[in-house]
């Protein structure tokens, strides 16, 4: 019996207690069938997870019929060939090591950039960028986006700690101006160019938990095509100035934002309201 570094046990059994001769290569079809080798022995390899005691070096208790014989080996139940092949071929599941995402609390997911008034045609080109401010992966499967008149469900999956997630009306870069949208919420939700607001919630915003809310006043002509960046320190809004994509708009969708210099109205008053 050999215990591998990964916690797998390799059990090599000899048929009839014979001393093995040279071991010849076998096909996948007969490697568990006990086809005779040139030395008249039968070598079987059984792969299974080691019990904790066995991984630590302790002897596993023998079952009924497992008492040692003259050859010092104990009887073990073998996997059939198909099951053995499947066990060998199946990759290890690492999801348990990564931990499970939890639902966010208010303020842990923030709206940190949004393109309200794209250059040219708005339809299909609006987008919203979210940031995970928590130290944990967060579950956004119940996420809703809502304006004053429309609420849409957006099953946005999981967002990693410190990561950004770009939501948009369309995930097709040929239609959304070249933005790297990860999750589309459709053109049912429209952002107003004047006196608009946007909330992100768990469940419908009218009855669910509000995670963050942003509101803005009237956007001037000089802000057409410029995404609104939400300053993480002051929670004020400023206009993006870096060009992106293929439609002549400006912003940093899917990438960290530059610091804000001044708010969109030129003053120091924050133009954004945040859920408590």
PDB file of C-alpha atoms in Angstrom:
ATOM      1  CA  UNK A   1       0.000   0.000   0.000  1.00  0.00           C
ATOM      2  CA  UNK A   2       1.412   3.419  -0.976  1.00  0.00           C
ATOM      3  CA  UNK A   3      -0.014   6.711   0.305  1.00  0.00           C
ATOM      4  CA  UNK A   4       0.592   9.493  -2.190  1.00  0.00           C
ATOM      5  CA  UNK A   5       1.200  13.177  -1.375  1.00  0.00           C
ATOM      6  CA  UNK A   6      -2.282  14.027  -2.582  1.00  0.00           C
ATOM      7  CA  UNK A   7      -3.992  11.697  -0.131  1.00  0.00           C
ATOM      8  CA  UNK A   8      -4.596   8.905  -2.658  1.00  0.00           C
ATOM      9  CA  UNK A   9      -3.918   5.268  -1.742  1.00  0.00           C
ATOM     10  CA  UNK A  10      -2.419   2.908  -4.288  1.00  0.00           C
ATOM     11  CA  UNK A  11      -3.094  -0.726  -3.275  1.00  0.00           C
ATOM     12  CA  UNK A  12      -1.111  -3.349  -5.136  1.00  0.00           C
ATOM     13  CA  UNK A  13      -2.396  -6.895  -4.634  1.00  0.00           C
ATOM     14  CA  UNK A  14      -0.721 -10.122  -5.700  1.00  0.00           C
ATOM     15  CA  UNK A  15      -2.906 -13.006  -6.824  1.00  0.00           C
ATOM     16  CA  UNK A  16      -2.226 -16.334  -5.043  1.00  0.00           C
ATOM     17  CA  UNK A  17       0.685 -14.800  -3.152  1.00  0.00           C
ATOM     18  CA  UNK A  18       2.982 -15.254  -6.159  1.00  0.00           C
ATOM     19  CA  UNK A  19       6.053 -13.177  -6.713  1.00  0.00           C
ATOM     20  CA  UNK A  20       5.404 -10.938  -9.698  1.00  0.00           C
ATOM     21  CA  UNK A  21       7.357 -11.224 -12.837  1.00  0.00           C
ATOM     22  CA  UNK A  22       7.910  -8.349 -15.252  1.00  0.00           C
ATOM     23  CA  UNK A  23       4.797  -6.210 -15.547  1.00  0.00           C
ATOM     24  CA  UNK A  24       3.627  -5.650 -19.104  1.00  0.00           C
ATOM     25  CA  UNK A  25       1.656  -2.599 -20.233  1.00  0.00           C
ATOM     26  CA  UNK A  26      -2.117  -2.998 -20.361  1.00  0.00           C
ATOM     27  CA  UNK A  27      -4.843  -1.199 -22.177  1.00  0.00           C
ATOM     28  CA  UNK A  28      -7.474   0.847 -20.317  1.00  0.00           C
ATOM     29  CA  UNK A  29      -9.976  -1.958 -21.019  1.00  0.00           C
ATOM     30  CA  UNK A  30      -8.078  -4.681 -19.215  1.00  0.00           C
ATOM     31  CA  UNK A  31      -6.021  -2.844 -16.601  1.00  0.00           C
ATOM     32  CA  UNK A  32      -8.454  -3.901 -13.849  1.00  0.00           C
ATOM     33  CA  UNK A  33      -9.259  -7.349 -15.231  1.00  0.00           C
ATOM     34  CA  UNK A  34      -6.307  -9.201 -13.753  1.00  0.00           C
ATOM     35  CA  UNK A  35      -4.836 -10.358 -17.059  1.00  0.00           C
ATOM     36  CA  UNK A  36      -1.871 -12.555 -16.290  1.00  0.00           C
ATOM     37  CA  UNK A  37       1.651 -11.158 -16.499  1.00  0.00           C
ATOM     38  CA  UNK A  38       4.660 -13.087 -17.601  1.00  0.00           C
ATOM     39  CA  UNK A  39       5.495 -14.042 -14.037  1.00  0.00           C
ATOM     40  CA  UNK A  40       2.070 -15.591 -13.391  1.00  0.00           C
ATOM     41  CA  UNK A  41       1.000 -12.814 -11.003  1.00  0.00           C
ATOM     42  CA  UNK A  42      -1.985 -10.522 -11.046  1.00  0.00           C
ATOM     43  CA  UNK A  43      -1.287  -6.886 -10.265  1.00  0.00           C
ATOM     44  CA  UNK A  44      -4.262  -4.674  -9.453  1.00  0.00           C
ATOM     45  CA  UNK A  45      -4.085  -0.939  -8.822  1.00  0.00           C
ATOM     46  CA  UNK A  46      -6.937   0.539  -6.800  1.00  0.00           C
ATOM     47  CA  UNK A  47      -7.200   4.311  -6.378  1.00  0.00           C
ATOM     48  CA  UNK A  48      -9.334   5.808  -3.640  1.00  0.00           C
ATOM     49  CA  UNK A  49      -9.250   8.728  -1.193  1.00  0.00           C
ATOM     50  CA  UNK A  50      -7.261   7.961   1.927  1.00  0.00           C
ATOM     51  CA  UNK A  51      -9.138   8.035   5.198  1.00  0.00           C
ATOM     52  CA  UNK A  52      -7.794  10.697   7.621  1.00  0.00           C
ATOM     53  CA  UNK A  53      -6.162   8.056   9.836  1.00  0.00           C
ATOM     54  CA  UNK A  54      -4.443   6.472   6.854  1.00  0.00           C
ATOM     55  CA  UNK A  55      -3.217   9.829   5.550  1.00  0.00           C
ATOM     56  CA  UNK A  56      -1.661  10.480   8.977  1.00  0.00           C
ATOM     57  CA  UNK A  57       0.158   7.152   8.926  1.00  0.00           C
ATOM     58  CA  UNK A  58      -2.159   5.167  11.227  1.00  0.00           C
ATOM     59  CA  UNK A  59      -3.362   1.730  10.211  1.00  0.00           C
ATOM     60  CA  UNK A  60      -6.957   1.517   9.037  1.00  0.00           C
ATOM     61  CA  UNK A  61      -9.094  -1.045  10.913  1.00  0.00           C
ATOM     62  CA  UNK A  62      -9.629  -4.299   9.095  1.00  0.00           C
ATOM     63  CA  UNK A  63     -13.126  -5.260   8.069  1.00  0.00           C
ATOM     64  CA  UNK A  64     -14.675  -8.678   8.187  1.00  0.00           C
ATOM     65  CA  UNK A  65     -12.534 -11.010   6.183  1.00  0.00           C
ATOM     66  CA  UNK A  66      -9.706  -8.479   6.279  1.00  0.00           C
ATOM     67  CA  UNK A  67      -7.434 -10.435   8.654  1.00  0.00           C
ATOM     68  CA  UNK A  68      -3.928 -10.843   7.434  1.00  0.00           C
ATOM     69  CA  UNK A  69      -2.929 -14.025   5.668  1.00  0.00           C
ATOM     70  CA  UNK A  70       0.481 -15.531   5.128  1.00  0.00           C
ATOM     71  CA  UNK A  71       1.136 -12.926   2.478  1.00  0.00           C
ATOM     72  CA  UNK A  72       0.342 -10.048   4.930  1.00  0.00           C
ATOM     73  CA  UNK A  73      -2.333  -8.537   2.643  1.00  0.00           C
ATOM     74  CA  UNK A  74      -5.968  -7.834   3.492  1.00  0.00           C
ATOM     75  CA  UNK A  75      -8.952  -8.294   1.225  1.00  0.00           C
ATOM     76  CA  UNK A  76     -10.326  -5.050  -0.197  1.00  0.00           C
ATOM     77  CA  UNK A  77     -13.321  -4.216  -2.308  1.00  0.00           C
ATOM     78  CA  UNK A  78     -12.191  -3.132  -5.753  1.00  0.00           C
ATOM     79  CA  UNK A  79     -13.845  -0.693  -8.084  1.00  0.00           C
ATOM     80  CA  UNK A  80     -15.053  -2.093 -11.336  1.00  0.00           C
ATOM     81  CA  UNK A  81     -13.152  -1.031 -14.421  1.00  0.00           C
ATOM     82  CA  UNK A  82     -15.633   1.631 -15.525  1.00  0.00           C
ATOM     83  CA  UNK A  83     -15.792   3.225 -12.084  1.00  0.00           C
ATOM     84  CA  UNK A  84     -12.026   3.171 -11.760  1.00  0.00           C
ATOM     85  CA  UNK A  85     -11.603   4.868 -15.122  1.00  0.00           C
ATOM     86  CA  UNK A  86     -14.120   7.528 -14.169  1.00  0.00           C
ATOM     87  CA  UNK A  87     -12.407   8.143 -10.833  1.00  0.00           C
ATOM     88  CA  UNK A  88      -9.036   8.500 -12.516  1.00  0.00           C
ATOM     89  CA  UNK A  89     -10.290  10.814 -15.246  1.00  0.00           C
ATOM     90  CA  UNK A  90     -12.474  13.070 -13.064  1.00  0.00           C
ATOM     91  CA  UNK A  91     -10.717  16.338 -12.044  1.00  0.00           C
ATOM     92  CA  UNK A  92     -10.684  17.334  -8.413  1.00  0.00           C
ATOM     93  CA  UNK A  93     -13.384  19.810  -7.364  1.00  0.00           C
ATOM     94  CA  UNK A  94     -11.635  22.931  -6.042  1.00  0.00           C
ATOM     95  CA  UNK A  95     -14.804  24.962  -5.458  1.00  0.00           C
ATOM     96  CA  UNK A  96     -14.956  24.015  -1.794  1.00  0.00           C
ATOM     97  CA  UNK A  97     -11.458  25.400  -1.276  1.00  0.00           C
ATOM     98  CA  UNK A  98     -12.487  28.767  -2.696  1.00  0.00           C
ATOM     99  CA  UNK A  99     -15.295  29.231  -0.169  1.00  0.00           C
ATOM    100  CA  UNK A 100     -18.861  30.216  -0.821  1.00  0.00           C
ATOM    101  CA  UNK A 101     -20.001  33.712  -1.797  1.00  0.00           C
ATOM    102  CA  UNK A 102     -22.409  35.483   0.553  1.00  0.00           C
ATOM    103  CA  UNK A 103     -25.085  38.072  -0.099  1.00  0.00           C
ATOM    104  CA  UNK A 104     -23.867  41.680   0.059  1.00  0.00           C
ATOM    105  CA  UNK A 105     -24.780  44.173   2.742  1.00  0.00           C
ATOM    106  CA  UNK A 106     -25.726  47.775   1.888  1.00  0.00           C
ATOM    107  CA  UNK A 107     -22.675  49.670   0.687  1.00  0.00           C
ATOM    108  CA  UNK A 108     -20.551  46.585  -0.009  1.00  0.00           C
ATOM    109  CA  UNK A 109     -21.292  46.737  -3.738  1.00  0.00           C
ATOM    110  CA  UNK A 110     -21.012  50.239  -5.147  1.00  0.00           C
ATOM    111  CA  UNK A 111     -21.995  51.837  -8.437  1.00  0.00           C
ATOM    112  CA  UNK A 112     -18.645  53.379  -9.385  1.00  0.00           C
ATOM    113  CA  UNK A 113     -19.124  54.360 -13.050  1.00  0.00           C
ATOM    114  CA  UNK A 114     -22.018  54.567 -15.490  1.00  0.00           C
ATOM    115  CA  UNK A 115     -22.482  55.736 -19.057  1.00  0.00           C
ATOM    116  CA  UNK A 116     -25.756  57.661 -18.994  1.00  0.00           C
ATOM    117  CA  UNK A 117     -25.623  59.514 -22.309  1.00  0.00           C
ATOM    118  CA  UNK A 118     -23.423  57.721 -24.886  1.00  0.00           C
ATOM    119  CA  UNK A 119     -22.182  59.411 -28.017  1.00  0.00           C
ATOM    120  CA  UNK A 120     -24.712  58.991 -30.828  1.00  0.00           C
ATOM    121  CA  UNK A 121     -27.556  56.546 -30.319  1.00  0.00           C
ATOM    122  CA  UNK A 122     -28.068  55.634 -26.647  1.00  0.00           C
ATOM    123  CA  UNK A 123     -29.946  52.392 -27.250  1.00  0.00           C
ATOM    124  CA  UNK A 124     -27.785  49.379 -26.453  1.00  0.00           C
ATOM    125  CA  UNK A 125     -24.773  51.479 -25.408  1.00  0.00           C
ATOM    126  CA  UNK A 126     -25.557  52.400 -21.812  1.00  0.00           C
ATOM    127  CA  UNK A 127     -23.640  50.522 -19.115  1.00  0.00           C
ATOM    128  CA  UNK A 128     -23.149  50.403 -15.351  1.00  0.00           C
ATOM    129  CA  UNK A 129     -19.978  49.355 -13.526  1.00  0.00           C
ATOM    130  CA  UNK A 130     -20.136  47.830 -10.038  1.00  0.00           C
ATOM    131  CA  UNK A 131     -17.300  47.428  -7.529  1.00  0.00           C
ATOM    132  CA  UNK A 132     -17.043  44.947  -4.672  1.00  0.00           C
ATOM    133  CA  UNK A 133     -15.872  46.883  -1.586  1.00  0.00           C
ATOM    134  CA  UNK A 134     -16.058  43.829   0.685  1.00  0.00           C
ATOM    135  CA  UNK A 135     -13.224  41.418   1.566  1.00  0.00           C
ATOM    136  CA  UNK A 136     -15.376  38.450   0.509  1.00  0.00           C
ATOM    137  CA  UNK A 137     -16.822  37.128  -2.759  1.00  0.00           C
ATOM    138  CA  UNK A 138     -20.415  38.318  -3.030  1.00  0.00           C
ATOM    139  CA  UNK A 139     -23.435  36.591  -4.548  1.00  0.00           C
ATOM    140  CA  UNK A 140     -25.291  38.838  -7.015  1.00  0.00           C
ATOM    141  CA  UNK A 141     -27.716  36.205  -8.259  1.00  0.00           C
ATOM    142  CA  UNK A 142     -30.646  38.195  -6.811  1.00  0.00           C
ATOM    143  CA  UNK A 143     -29.465  41.576  -8.116  1.00  0.00           C
ATOM    144  CA  UNK A 144     -32.008  44.092  -9.414  1.00  0.00           C
ATOM    145  CA  UNK A 145     -31.407  47.418 -11.152  1.00  0.00           C
ATOM    146  CA  UNK A 146     -34.032  50.121 -10.833  1.00  0.00           C
ATOM    147  CA  UNK A 147     -34.692  53.648 -12.016  1.00  0.00           C
ATOM    148  CA  UNK A 148     -37.653  55.719 -10.843  1.00  0.00           C
ATOM    149  CA  UNK A 149     -39.899  53.911 -13.340  1.00  0.00           C
ATOM    150  CA  UNK A 150     -38.318  50.537 -14.209  1.00  0.00           C
ATOM    151  CA  UNK A 151     -36.982  47.561 -12.256  1.00  0.00           C
ATOM    152  CA  UNK A 152     -35.128  44.675 -13.940  1.00  0.00           C
ATOM    153  CA  UNK A 153     -33.674  41.478 -12.495  1.00  0.00           C
ATOM    154  CA  UNK A 154     -30.032  40.819 -13.408  1.00  0.00           C
ATOM    155  CA  UNK A 155     -28.609  37.468 -12.293  1.00  0.00           C
ATOM    156  CA  UNK A 156     -25.023  38.705 -12.172  1.00  0.00           C
ATOM    157  CA  UNK A 157     -23.339  35.673 -10.583  1.00  0.00           C
ATOM    158  CA  UNK A 158     -20.460  36.197  -8.154  1.00  0.00           C
ATOM    159  CA  UNK A 159     -18.144  39.179  -7.844  1.00  0.00           C
ATOM    160  CA  UNK A 160     -14.717  38.613  -6.299  1.00  0.00           C
ATOM    161  CA  UNK A 161     -13.288  40.821  -3.519  1.00  0.00           C
ATOM    162  CA  UNK A 162     -12.128  44.145  -4.938  1.00  0.00           C
ATOM    163  CA  UNK A 163     -13.309  43.212  -8.425  1.00  0.00           C
ATOM    164  CA  UNK A 164     -15.294  45.206 -10.964  1.00  0.00           C
ATOM    165  CA  UNK A 165     -18.348  43.926 -12.836  1.00  0.00           C
ATOM    166  CA  UNK A 166     -19.653  45.631 -15.968  1.00  0.00           C
ATOM    167  CA  UNK A 167     -23.375  45.438 -16.681  1.00  0.00           C
ATOM    168  CA  UNK A 168     -24.816  46.829 -19.887  1.00  0.00           C
ATOM    169  CA  UNK A 169     -27.830  46.981 -22.139  1.00  0.00           C
ATOM    170  CA  UNK A 170     -26.007  44.701 -24.584  1.00  0.00           C
ATOM    171  CA  UNK A 171     -23.034  42.362 -24.270  1.00  0.00           C
ATOM    172  CA  UNK A 172     -22.374  42.528 -28.036  1.00  0.00           C
ATOM    173  CA  UNK A 173     -19.380  44.878 -28.539  1.00  0.00           C
ATOM    174  CA  UNK A 174     -20.534  45.641 -32.079  1.00  0.00           C
ATOM    175  CA  UNK A 175     -23.747  47.079 -30.633  1.00  0.00           C
ATOM    176  CA  UNK A 176     -22.635  48.546 -27.296  1.00  0.00           C
ATOM    177  CA  UNK A 177     -19.799  50.731 -28.569  1.00  0.00           C
ATOM    178  CA  UNK A 178     -17.017  48.316 -27.711  1.00  0.00           C
ATOM    179  CA  UNK A 179     -17.603  48.061 -23.949  1.00  0.00           C
ATOM    180  CA  UNK A 180     -16.529  44.742 -22.334  1.00  0.00           C
ATOM    181  CA  UNK A 181     -19.959  44.059 -20.833  1.00  0.00           C
ATOM    182  CA  UNK A 182     -20.038  40.864 -18.753  1.00  0.00           C
ATOM    183  CA  UNK A 183     -23.782  40.723 -18.033  1.00  0.00           C
ATOM    184  CA  UNK A 184     -26.549  42.262 -20.154  1.00  0.00           C
ATOM    185  CA  UNK A 185     -29.751  43.653 -18.615  1.00  0.00           C
ATOM    186  CA  UNK A 186     -31.498  44.624 -21.899  1.00  0.00           C
ATOM    187  CA  UNK A 187     -32.734  47.959 -23.204  1.00  0.00           C
ATOM    188  CA  UNK A 188     -35.802  47.813 -20.982  1.00  0.00           C
ATOM    189  CA  UNK A 189     -33.849  49.866 -18.428  1.00  0.00           C
ATOM    190  CA  UNK A 190     -33.012  53.377 -19.672  1.00  0.00           C
ATOM    191  CA  UNK A 191     -30.935  55.975 -17.813  1.00  0.00           C
ATOM    192  CA  UNK A 192     -32.332  59.506 -17.953  1.00  0.00           C
ATOM    193  CA  UNK A 193     -30.060  62.302 -19.158  1.00  0.00           C
ATOM    194  CA  UNK A 194     -31.635  64.762 -16.716  1.00  0.00           C
ATOM    195  CA  UNK A 195     -32.564  64.252 -13.055  1.00  0.00           C
ATOM    196  CA  UNK A 196     -31.971  60.521 -13.204  1.00  0.00           C
ATOM    197  CA  UNK A 197     -31.340  57.926 -10.548  1.00  0.00           C
ATOM    198  CA  UNK A 198     -30.248  54.315 -10.324  1.00  0.00           C
ATOM    199  CA  UNK A 199     -30.454  51.803  -7.479  1.00  0.00           C
ATOM    200  CA  UNK A 200     -28.992  48.328  -7.105  1.00  0.00           C
ATOM    201  CA  UNK A 201     -30.871  45.990  -4.777  1.00  0.00           C
ATOM    202  CA  UNK A 202     -31.279  42.426  -3.594  1.00  0.00           C
ATOM    203  CA  UNK A 203     -34.719  41.561  -4.914  1.00  0.00           C
ATOM    204  CA  UNK A 204     -37.070  44.120  -6.409  1.00  0.00           C
ATOM    205  CA  UNK A 205     -36.017  47.556  -5.192  1.00  0.00           C
ATOM    206  CA  UNK A 206     -39.542  48.482  -4.076  1.00  0.00           C
ATOM    207  CA  UNK A 207     -39.530  45.717  -1.462  1.00  0.00           C
ATOM    208  CA  UNK A 208     -35.974  44.354  -1.341  1.00  0.00           C
ATOM    209  CA  UNK A 209     -32.701  45.509   0.215  1.00  0.00           C
ATOM    210  CA  UNK A 210     -31.164  48.602  -1.382  1.00  0.00           C
ATOM    211  CA  UNK A 211     -27.391  48.155  -1.733  1.00  0.00           C
ATOM    212  CA  UNK A 212     -26.481  51.458  -3.396  1.00  0.00           C
ATOM    213  CA  UNK A 213     -28.177  54.417  -5.073  1.00  0.00           C
ATOM    214  CA  UNK A 214     -26.841  57.109  -7.378  1.00  0.00           C
ATOM    215  CA  UNK A 215     -28.663  60.203  -8.628  1.00  0.00           C
ATOM    216  CA  UNK A 216     -27.618  63.033 -10.938  1.00  0.00           C
ATOM    217  CA  UNK A 217     -28.941  66.335 -12.222  1.00  0.00           C
ATOM    218  CA  UNK A 218     -29.096  67.644 -15.790  1.00  0.00           C
ATOM    219  CA  UNK A 219     -26.100  66.617 -17.886  1.00  0.00           C
ATOM    220  CA  UNK A 220     -24.777  69.324 -20.198  1.00  0.00           C
ATOM    221  CA  UNK A 221     -23.747  69.036 -23.813  1.00  0.00           C
ATOM    222  CA  UNK A 222     -20.097  68.789 -22.768  1.00  0.00           C
ATOM    223  CA  UNK A 223     -20.927  65.578 -20.943  1.00  0.00           C
ATOM    224  CA  UNK A 224     -22.395  63.761 -23.936  1.00  0.00           C
ATOM    225  CA  UNK A 225     -20.473  60.524 -24.382  1.00  0.00           C
ATOM    226  CA  UNK A 226     -18.650  60.871 -21.047  1.00  0.00           C
ATOM    227  CA  UNK A 227     -19.305  58.264 -18.374  1.00  0.00           C
ATOM    228  CA  UNK A 228     -19.957  59.461 -14.829  1.00  0.00           C
ATOM    229  CA  UNK A 229     -17.353  58.311 -12.307  1.00  0.00           C
ATOM    230  CA  UNK A 230     -18.386  58.045  -8.659  1.00  0.00           C
ATOM    231  CA  UNK A 231     -15.523  59.189  -6.445  1.00  0.00           C
ATOM    232  CA  UNK A 232     -15.067  56.506  -3.750  1.00  0.00           C
ATOM    233  CA  UNK A 233     -13.894  59.049  -1.166  1.00  0.00           C
ATOM    234  CA  UNK A 234     -16.324  61.957  -1.613  1.00  0.00           C
ATOM    235  CA  UNK A 235     -19.055  60.050  -3.474  1.00  0.00           C
ATOM    236  CA  UNK A 236     -19.226  62.967  -5.885  1.00  0.00           C
ATOM    237  CA  UNK A 237     -19.567  62.549  -9.655  1.00  0.00           C
ATOM    238  CA  UNK A 238     -17.036  63.556 -12.290  1.00  0.00           C
ATOM    239  CA  UNK A 239     -16.813  63.056 -16.031  1.00  0.00           C
ATOM    240  CA  UNK A 240     -14.544  60.420 -17.546  1.00  0.00           C
ATOM    241  CA  UNK A 241     -12.001  61.687 -20.044  1.00  0.00           C
ATOM    242  CA  UNK A 242     -10.296  58.538 -21.385  1.00  0.00           C
ATOM    243  CA  UNK A 243     -11.662  57.356 -24.741  1.00  0.00           C
ATOM    244  CA  UNK A 244     -12.737  53.737 -25.099  1.00  0.00           C
ATOM    245  CA  UNK A 245     -14.329  51.442 -27.635  1.00  0.00           C
ATOM    246  CA  UNK A 246     -15.515  52.216 -31.138  1.00  0.00           C
ATOM    247  CA  UNK A 247     -18.348  54.731 -30.752  1.00  0.00           C
ATOM    248  CA  UNK A 248     -16.537  57.870 -29.581  1.00  0.00           C
ATOM    249  CA  UNK A 249     -17.478  57.680 -25.899  1.00  0.00           C
ATOM    250  CA  UNK A 250     -15.240  58.134 -22.857  1.00  0.00           C
ATOM    251  CA  UNK A 251     -14.789  56.043 -19.736  1.00  0.00           C
ATOM    252  CA  UNK A 252     -12.905  53.112 -18.231  1.00  0.00           C
ATOM    253  CA  UNK A 253     -15.449  50.268 -18.390  1.00  0.00           C
ATOM    254  CA  UNK A 254     -14.148  47.165 -16.656  1.00  0.00           C
ATOM    255  CA  UNK A 255     -10.989  48.947 -15.456  1.00  0.00           C
ATOM    256  CA  UNK A 256     -10.082  51.088 -12.410  1.00  0.00           C
ATOM    257  CA  UNK A 257     -11.178  54.710 -12.577  1.00  0.00           C
ATOM    258  CA  UNK A 258      -8.851  57.713 -12.383  1.00  0.00           C
ATOM    259  CA  UNK A 259      -9.361  60.030  -9.383  1.00  0.00           C
ATOM    260  CA  UNK A 260     -12.019  62.708  -9.715  1.00  0.00           C
ATOM    261  CA  UNK A 261     -10.789  66.309  -9.854  1.00  0.00           C
ATOM    262  CA  UNK A 262     -14.156  68.054  -9.609  1.00  0.00           C
ATOM    263  CA  UNK A 263     -17.832  67.203  -9.696  1.00  0.00           C
ATOM    264  CA  UNK A 264     -19.863  67.382 -12.869  1.00  0.00           C
ATOM    265  CA  UNK A 265     -21.350  70.717 -11.802  1.00  0.00           C
ATOM    266  CA  UNK A 266     -17.897  72.206 -11.159  1.00  0.00           C
ATOM    267  CA  UNK A 267     -18.463  72.510  -7.401  1.00  0.00           C
ATOM    268  CA  UNK A 268     -17.642  70.483  -4.344  1.00  0.00           C
ATOM    269  CA  UNK A 269     -21.174  69.291  -3.579  1.00  0.00           C
ATOM    270  CA  UNK A 270     -21.588  65.551  -4.023  1.00  0.00           C
ATOM    271  CA  UNK A 271     -24.116  64.810  -6.739  1.00  0.00           C
ATOM    272  CA  UNK A 272     -24.676  61.278  -5.579  1.00  0.00           C
ATOM    273  CA  UNK A 273     -26.778  59.816  -2.816  1.00  0.00           C
ATOM    274  CA  UNK A 274     -25.789  56.471  -1.290  1.00  0.00           C
ATOM    275  CA  UNK A 275     -27.957  53.993   0.553  1.00  0.00           C
ATOM    276  CA  UNK A 276     -27.255  53.785   4.273  1.00  0.00           C
TER     277      UNK A 276
END
